[in-house]
Amino acid sequence: MIRLYCQTDLRSDAEVALPSDISHYLAHVMRQGVGDEVQLFNGRDGEWVADITAITKKAVALRPRQQTRPQPSLTPLHLYQAVIKRPRLETIAEKATELGVSDLHLVQTDYTQNAKMKLDRLKRITIEAAEQTGRLDLPRVHGVQRLSALALEHDLVVFCDEAGGTDIIEALQTWCSSGRSPGTKAESANLALVIGPEGGFSPTERAQLRALPQTLAVSLGPRILRADTAAIAALSIIQATLGDWPQS
Ligand code: SAH
């Protein structure tokens, strides 16, 4: 069934009118008609099955019929990504959404070349990735901030340092078993991941990040990875060790 993000509140008595671009997609690209079912989510009200009730030139109207999944509580997993060239940054926005990031922060670092970004386009990419991946929430996309201005108030900041650090899996497992994670389940911890630009971090930045008490400076192995690969690899390892991959 087609899954769509919408901004409207979802209740069984409230009709939803989709914006014109999404209406066009549904009626003319996907050739859906009155009576067809669509799944809707808005990041607040869980997932609903809705029936298409009307199609006009301008809009498709739907009536939510039944909630199929409740809204899950969000697990904080923040990705601080140095701004890199657009295609790779867009890949990161898509993959980070698939991998469960709650917040994507764009960061200007000493070696960032051009920190101008079109936030709307990145947000659109996260919406499409959430629709595709079955997520019921959207990652928040935060505008560009300087690394030195970030508070980084998290239980754990995983800093991927291309100049070397502890092996990431070993570091996360040790952190988990050391009792430093709050609560009984590590997955409720507020986690952050920091990935640098193609030019890497400056010595000052590396020192700043390493000086934070909650930082784990980690290595992703013997090869230098491109920023997009590094983000995807590190997020996968975080989800597999501390996050929502282990289902039991
Ligand atoms: N130009 C730099 C590499 C930057 S790679 C150099 O040659 O040293 C972009 C980012 O990906 C890095 O800042 C780091 O955050 C991450 N990264 C890539 N490979 C890594 C590795 N083997 N270990 C830890 N982090 C890595």
mmCIF file of C-alpha atoms and ligand atoms in Angstrom:
data_model
loop_
_atom_site.group_PDB
_atom_site.id
_atom_site.type_symbol
_atom_site.label_atom_id
_atom_site.label_comp_id
_atom_site.label_asym_id
_atom_site.label_seq_id
_atom_site.Cartn_x
_atom_site.Cartn_y
_atom_site.Cartn_z
ATOM 1 C CA MET A 1 0.000 0.000 0.000
ATOM 2 C CA ILE A 2 1.214 3.534 -0.752
ATOM 3 C CA ARG A 3 2.491 5.379 2.356
ATOM 4 C CA LEU A 4 2.307 9.141 2.473
ATOM 5 C CA TYR A 5 3.378 11.797 4.917
ATOM 6 C CA CYS A 6 0.859 14.592 5.492
ATOM 7 C CA GLN A 7 0.793 17.580 7.820
ATOM 8 C CA THR A 8 -2.889 17.370 8.771
ATOM 9 C CA ASP A 9 -4.068 15.864 12.074
ATOM 10 C CA LEU A 10 -5.194 12.261 11.605
ATOM 11 C CA ARG A 11 -8.511 11.271 13.218
ATOM 12 C CA SER A 12 -11.291 9.039 12.017
ATOM 13 C CA ASP A 13 -13.739 11.916 11.583
ATOM 14 C CA ALA A 14 -11.446 14.404 9.876
ATOM 15 C CA GLU A 15 -11.023 14.624 6.123
ATOM 16 C CA VAL A 16 -7.504 15.097 4.779
ATOM 17 C CA ALA A 17 -6.873 17.169 1.643
ATOM 18 C CA LEU A 18 -3.437 16.530 0.195
ATOM 19 C CA PRO A 19 -1.349 19.348 -1.309
ATOM 20 C CA SER A 20 -1.424 19.583 -5.104
ATOM 21 C CA ASP A 21 1.968 17.969 -5.848
ATOM 22 C CA ILE A 22 1.178 14.911 -3.699
ATOM 23 C CA SER A 23 -2.377 14.767 -5.066
ATOM 24 C CA HIS A 24 -0.961 14.740 -8.587
ATOM 25 C CA TYR A 25 1.453 11.962 -7.656
ATOM 26 C CA LEU A 26 -1.307 9.852 -6.121
ATOM 27 C CA ALA A 27 -3.977 10.324 -8.803
ATOM 28 C CA HIS A 28 -1.904 10.586 -11.970
ATOM 29 C CA VAL A 29 1.452 8.907 -11.334
ATOM 30 C CA MET A 30 0.229 6.091 -9.076
ATOM 31 C CA ARG A 31 -3.235 6.054 -10.758
ATOM 32 C CA GLN A 32 -5.183 5.720 -7.528
ATOM 33 C CA GLY A 33 -8.935 6.318 -7.608
ATOM 34 C CA VAL A 34 -11.871 6.938 -5.266
ATOM 35 C CA GLY A 35 -12.233 3.992 -2.864
ATOM 36 C CA ASP A 36 -8.530 3.035 -2.975
ATOM 37 C CA GLU A 37 -6.636 2.750 0.305
ATOM 38 C CA VAL A 38 -3.523 4.690 1.303
ATOM 39 C CA GLN A 39 -1.467 4.692 4.506
ATOM 40 C CA LEU A 40 -0.972 8.103 6.116
ATOM 41 C CA PHE A 41 1.321 9.365 8.881
ATOM 42 C CA ASN A 42 2.115 12.855 10.159
ATOM 43 C CA GLY A 43 4.805 12.237 12.764
ATOM 44 C CA ARG A 44 2.286 12.717 15.628
ATOM 45 C CA ASP A 45 -0.759 10.491 15.307
ATOM 46 C CA GLY A 46 0.672 7.091 14.329
ATOM 47 C CA GLU A 47 -0.180 5.329 11.089
ATOM 48 C CA TRP A 48 -3.664 5.269 9.557
ATOM 49 C CA VAL A 49 -5.370 3.500 6.692
ATOM 50 C CA ALA A 50 -7.354 6.061 4.737
ATOM 51 C CA ASP A 51 -9.827 5.801 1.844
ATOM 52 C CA ILE A 52 -9.697 8.154 -1.086
ATOM 53 C CA THR A 53 -13.071 9.929 -1.046
ATOM 54 C CA ALA A 54 -12.723 12.493 -3.832
ATOM 55 C CA ILE A 55 -10.380 13.487 -6.614
ATOM 56 C CA THR A 56 -10.657 16.948 -8.115
ATOM 57 C CA LYS A 57 -8.306 18.801 -10.427
ATOM 58 C CA LYS A 58 -6.592 20.436 -7.467
ATOM 59 C CA ALA A 59 -6.620 17.929 -4.632
ATOM 60 C CA VAL A 60 -7.160 14.383 -3.492
ATOM 61 C CA ALA A 61 -9.290 14.031 -0.354
ATOM 62 C CA LEU A 62 -9.027 11.094 2.014
ATOM 63 C CA ARG A 63 -10.851 9.918 5.101
ATOM 64 C CA PRO A 64 -8.711 8.143 7.732
ATOM 65 C CA ARG A 65 -10.534 4.928 8.689
ATOM 66 C CA GLN A 66 -8.407 3.118 11.241
ATOM 67 C CA GLN A 67 -5.167 3.608 13.108
ATOM 68 C CA THR A 68 -2.871 0.681 12.230
ATOM 69 C CA ARG A 69 0.125 1.622 14.407
ATOM 70 C CA PRO A 70 0.404 4.009 17.372
ATOM 71 C CA GLN A 71 2.979 6.796 17.347
ATOM 72 C CA PRO A 72 6.176 5.343 18.834
ATOM 73 C CA SER A 73 8.238 7.355 21.293
ATOM 74 C CA LEU A 74 11.312 8.811 19.682
ATOM 75 C CA THR A 75 14.758 7.426 20.529
ATOM 76 C CA PRO A 76 17.220 10.322 20.424
ATOM 77 C CA LEU A 77 20.022 9.685 17.946
ATOM 78 C CA HIS A 78 21.589 12.904 16.668
ATOM 79 C CA LEU A 79 23.864 12.999 13.646
ATOM 80 C CA TYR A 80 26.197 16.007 13.511
ATOM 81 C CA GLN A 81 27.364 15.995 9.921
ATOM 82 C CA ALA A 82 29.900 18.449 8.557
ATOM 83 C CA VAL A 83 28.539 20.007 5.380
ATOM 84 C CA ILE A 84 29.908 18.281 2.298
ATOM 85 C CA LYS A 85 29.021 18.459 -1.411
ATOM 86 C CA ARG A 86 25.310 18.221 -2.103
ATOM 87 C CA PRO A 87 24.878 14.736 -3.638
ATOM 88 C CA ARG A 88 26.687 13.028 -0.763
ATOM 89 C CA LEU A 89 24.913 15.128 1.837
ATOM 90 C CA GLU A 90 21.602 14.125 0.277
ATOM 91 C CA THR A 91 22.640 10.478 0.445
ATOM 92 C CA ILE A 92 23.394 10.973 4.136
ATOM 93 C CA ALA A 93 19.970 12.593 4.750
ATOM 94 C CA GLU A 94 18.251 9.633 3.101
ATOM 95 C CA LYS A 95 20.317 6.894 4.741
ATOM 96 C CA ALA A 96 20.277 8.556 8.169
ATOM 97 C CA THR A 97 16.471 8.584 7.985
ATOM 98 C CA GLU A 98 16.403 4.905 7.058
ATOM 99 C CA LEU A 99 18.803 4.140 9.910
ATOM 100 C CA GLY A 100 16.676 5.871 12.555
ATOM 101 C CA VAL A 101 18.354 9.231 13.170
ATOM 102 C CA SER A 102 16.102 11.572 15.172
ATOM 103 C CA ASP A 103 17.978 14.802 14.374
ATOM 104 C CA LEU A 104 20.269 15.763 11.521
ATOM 105 C CA HIS A 105 22.471 18.743 12.383
ATOM 106 C CA LEU A 106 24.481 20.385 9.609
ATOM 107 C CA VAL A 107 27.820 21.584 10.868
ATOM 108 C CA GLN A 108 30.296 24.089 9.533
ATOM 109 C CA THR A 109 33.832 23.051 10.375
ATOM 110 C CA ASP A 110 37.235 24.612 9.725
ATOM 111 C CA TYR A 111 37.665 22.613 6.516
ATOM 112 C CA THR A 112 34.065 22.882 5.273
ATOM 113 C CA GLN A 113 34.218 24.403 1.826
ATOM 114 C CA ASN A 114 30.750 25.795 1.192
ATOM 115 C CA ALA A 115 28.229 25.750 3.996
ATOM 116 C CA LYS A 116 25.275 27.059 1.944
ATOM 117 C CA MET A 117 22.491 24.501 2.056
ATOM 118 C CA LYS A 118 18.938 24.186 0.837
ATOM 119 C CA LEU A 119 17.228 22.857 3.933
ATOM 120 C CA ASP A 120 13.876 22.378 2.176
ATOM 121 C CA ARG A 121 15.333 19.901 -0.260
ATOM 122 C CA LEU A 122 16.995 17.912 2.526
ATOM 123 C CA LYS A 123 13.695 17.881 4.454
ATOM 124 C CA ARG A 124 11.864 16.588 1.351
ATOM 125 C CA ILE A 125 14.441 13.784 1.091
ATOM 126 C CA THR A 126 13.860 12.792 4.721
ATOM 127 C CA ILE A 127 10.084 12.732 4.131
ATOM 128 C CA GLU A 128 10.466 10.453 1.105
ATOM 129 C CA ALA A 129 12.856 8.190 2.996
ATOM 130 C CA ALA A 130 10.463 7.979 5.966
ATOM 131 C CA GLU A 131 7.570 7.116 3.621
ATOM 132 C CA GLN A 132 9.635 4.405 1.972
ATOM 133 C CA THR A 133 11.119 2.964 5.120
ATOM 134 C CA GLY A 134 7.971 2.695 7.229
ATOM 135 C CA ARG A 135 9.085 5.177 9.881
ATOM 136 C CA LEU A 136 6.313 7.055 11.641
ATOM 137 C CA ASP A 137 8.366 10.064 12.646
ATOM 138 C CA LEU A 138 10.545 12.422 10.638
ATOM 139 C CA PRO A 139 14.059 13.383 11.591
ATOM 140 C CA ARG A 140 14.340 17.062 12.445
ATOM 141 C CA VAL A 141 16.767 18.798 10.072
ATOM 142 C CA HIS A 142 18.680 21.634 11.767
ATOM 143 C CA GLY A 143 20.301 24.489 9.841
ATOM 144 C CA VAL A 144 24.037 24.990 9.618
ATOM 145 C CA GLN A 145 25.862 25.843 12.855
ATOM 146 C CA ARG A 146 29.549 26.192 13.593
ATOM 147 C CA LEU A 147 31.087 23.222 15.387
ATOM 148 C CA SER A 148 32.542 25.506 18.062
ATOM 149 C CA ALA A 149 29.026 26.848 18.827
ATOM 150 C CA LEU A 150 27.476 23.436 19.497
ATOM 151 C CA ALA A 151 26.644 22.442 23.064
ATOM 152 C CA LEU A 152 26.629 18.673 22.317
ATOM 153 C CA GLU A 153 24.560 17.898 25.407
ATOM 154 C CA HIS A 154 24.180 14.143 25.021
ATOM 155 C CA ASP A 155 24.833 11.106 27.195
ATOM 156 C CA LEU A 156 27.334 9.937 24.608
ATOM 157 C CA VAL A 157 29.053 11.669 21.698
ATOM 158 C CA VAL A 158 30.579 9.176 19.270
ATOM 159 C CA PHE A 159 33.272 11.136 17.478
ATOM 160 C CA CYS A 160 34.550 9.395 14.346
ATOM 161 C CA ASP A 161 38.146 10.499 14.233
ATOM 162 C CA GLU A 162 39.949 9.602 11.043
ATOM 163 C CA ALA A 163 43.246 10.167 12.876
ATOM 164 C CA GLY A 164 42.544 7.156 15.092
ATOM 165 C CA GLY A 165 40.692 6.139 18.218
ATOM 166 C CA THR A 166 39.391 3.040 19.939
ATOM 167 C CA ASP A 167 37.681 0.502 17.704
ATOM 168 C CA ILE A 168 34.041 1.664 17.534
ATOM 169 C CA ILE A 169 32.418 -1.657 18.472
ATOM 170 C CA GLU A 170 34.742 -2.217 21.412
ATOM 171 C CA ALA A 171 34.250 1.393 22.593
ATOM 172 C CA LEU A 172 30.449 1.173 22.461
ATOM 173 C CA GLN A 173 30.292 -2.192 24.175
ATOM 174 C CA THR A 174 32.590 -0.971 26.950
ATOM 175 C CA TRP A 175 30.493 2.194 27.390
ATOM 176 C CA CYS A 176 27.334 0.114 27.540
ATOM 177 C CA SER A 177 28.655 -2.298 30.151
ATOM 178 C CA SER A 178 30.301 0.444 32.232
ATOM 179 C CA GLY A 179 26.896 1.591 33.487
ATOM 180 C CA ARG A 180 27.353 5.075 32.054
ATOM 181 C CA SER A 181 24.194 4.790 30.010
ATOM 182 C CA PRO A 182 21.144 6.134 31.871
ATOM 183 C CA GLY A 183 18.223 3.932 32.887
ATOM 184 C CA THR A 184 18.184 0.197 32.531
ATOM 185 C CA LYS A 185 18.116 0.106 28.744
ATOM 186 C CA ALA A 186 20.953 1.651 26.787
ATOM 187 C CA GLU A 187 18.552 2.373 23.950
ATOM 188 C CA SER A 188 16.914 5.139 25.977
ATOM 189 C CA ALA A 189 20.227 7.014 26.104
ATOM 190 C CA ASN A 190 20.566 10.284 24.217
ATOM 191 C CA LEU A 191 23.206 9.484 21.611
ATOM 192 C CA ALA A 192 25.127 11.626 19.134
ATOM 193 C CA LEU A 193 27.446 10.856 16.241
ATOM 194 C CA VAL A 194 29.908 13.340 14.756
ATOM 195 C CA ILE A 195 31.234 12.936 11.200
ATOM 196 C CA GLY A 196 33.693 15.301 9.565
ATOM 197 C CA PRO A 197 33.977 16.837 6.108
ATOM 198 C CA GLU A 198 36.009 15.414 3.220
ATOM 199 C CA GLY A 199 39.019 17.383 4.479
ATOM 200 C CA GLY A 200 38.702 15.896 7.973
ATOM 201 C CA PHE A 201 38.747 17.831 11.245
ATOM 202 C CA SER A 202 41.307 20.494 12.124
ATOM 203 C CA PRO A 203 43.633 19.814 15.095
ATOM 204 C CA THR A 204 41.716 22.422 17.156
ATOM 205 C CA GLU A 205 38.410 20.717 16.434
ATOM 206 C CA ARG A 206 39.766 17.295 17.278
ATOM 207 C CA ALA A 207 41.026 18.651 20.591
ATOM 208 C CA GLN A 208 37.678 20.365 21.287
ATOM 209 C CA LEU A 209 35.699 17.188 20.634
ATOM 210 C CA ARG A 210 38.056 14.964 22.581
ATOM 211 C CA ALA A 211 37.943 17.316 25.580
ATOM 212 C CA LEU A 212 34.216 16.720 26.168
ATOM 213 C CA PRO A 213 33.671 14.260 29.041
ATOM 214 C CA GLN A 214 30.943 12.410 27.147
ATOM 215 C CA THR A 215 33.021 11.924 23.965
ATOM 216 C CA LEU A 216 34.206 8.563 22.719
ATOM 217 C CA ALA A 217 36.785 9.092 19.957
ATOM 218 C CA VAL A 218 36.460 6.055 17.734
ATOM 219 C CA SER A 219 37.988 4.494 14.663
ATOM 220 C CA LEU A 220 36.053 2.937 11.812
ATOM 221 C CA GLY A 221 38.910 0.670 10.847
ATOM 222 C CA PRO A 222 42.115 0.898 8.857
ATOM 223 C CA ARG A 223 40.684 2.595 5.762
ATOM 224 C CA ILE A 224 39.741 6.275 5.460
ATOM 225 C CA LEU A 225 36.079 6.297 4.434
ATOM 226 C CA ARG A 226 34.279 9.033 2.584
ATOM 227 C CA ALA A 227 31.963 11.004 4.852
ATOM 228 C CA ASP A 228 28.784 9.351 3.540
ATOM 229 C CA THR A 229 30.206 5.861 3.979
ATOM 230 C CA ALA A 230 31.482 6.779 7.450
ATOM 231 C CA ALA A 231 28.040 8.074 8.525
ATOM 232 C CA ILE A 232 26.225 4.977 7.251
ATOM 233 C CA ALA A 233 28.774 2.559 8.736
ATOM 234 C CA ALA A 234 28.830 4.275 12.143
ATOM 235 C CA LEU A 235 25.024 4.571 12.353
ATOM 236 C CA SER A 236 24.701 0.869 11.518
ATOM 237 C CA ILE A 237 27.121 -0.063 14.276
ATOM 238 C CA ILE A 238 25.436 2.231 16.805
ATOM 239 C CA GLN A 239 22.009 0.751 16.020
ATOM 240 C CA ALA A 240 23.397 -2.789 16.187
ATOM 241 C CA THR A 241 25.174 -2.312 19.517
ATOM 242 C CA LEU A 242 23.163 0.280 21.496
ATOM 243 C CA GLY A 243 20.148 1.005 19.369
ATOM 244 C CA ASP A 244 16.995 -0.578 18.028
ATOM 245 C CA TRP A 245 18.397 -3.406 15.901
ATOM 246 C CA PRO A 246 18.497 -6.072 18.591
ATOM 247 C CA GLN A 247 14.771 -6.830 18.820
ATOM 248 C CA SER A 248 14.924 -8.914 21.980
HETATM 249 N N1 SAH B 1 40.528 13.897 4.437
HETATM 250 C C1 SAH B 1 40.577 13.154 5.640
HETATM 251 C C2 SAH B 1 39.437 12.140 5.697
HETATM 252 C C3 SAH B 1 38.105 12.676 5.996
HETATM 253 S S1 SAH B 1 36.899 11.447 5.845
HETATM 254 C C4 SAH B 1 41.876 12.379 5.713
HETATM 255 O O1 SAH B 1 42.398 12.060 4.673
HETATM 256 O O2 SAH B 1 42.315 12.094 6.820
HETATM 257 C C5 SAH B 1 35.452 12.241 6.436
HETATM 258 C C6 SAH B 1 35.043 11.884 7.843
HETATM 259 O O3 SAH B 1 34.650 10.521 7.912
HETATM 260 C C7 SAH B 1 36.110 12.027 8.901
HETATM 261 O O4 SAH B 1 36.251 13.355 9.362
HETATM 262 C C8 SAH B 1 35.618 11.069 9.998
HETATM 263 O O5 SAH B 1 34.621 11.690 10.792
HETATM 264 C C9 SAH B 1 35.008 9.968 9.181
HETATM 265 N N2 SAH B 1 35.940 8.846 8.934
HETATM 266 C C10 SAH B 1 36.339 8.379 7.739
HETATM 267 N N3 SAH B 1 37.131 7.298 7.885
HETATM 268 C C11 SAH B 1 37.261 7.074 9.215
HETATM 269 C C12 SAH B 1 37.930 6.084 10.010
HETATM 270 N N4 SAH B 1 38.661 5.115 9.464
HETATM 271 N N5 SAH B 1 37.795 6.161 11.356
HETATM 272 C C13 SAH B 1 37.060 7.144 11.941
HETATM 273 N N6 SAH B 1 36.397 8.093 11.235
HETATM 274 C C14 SAH B 1 36.483 8.060 9.891
#
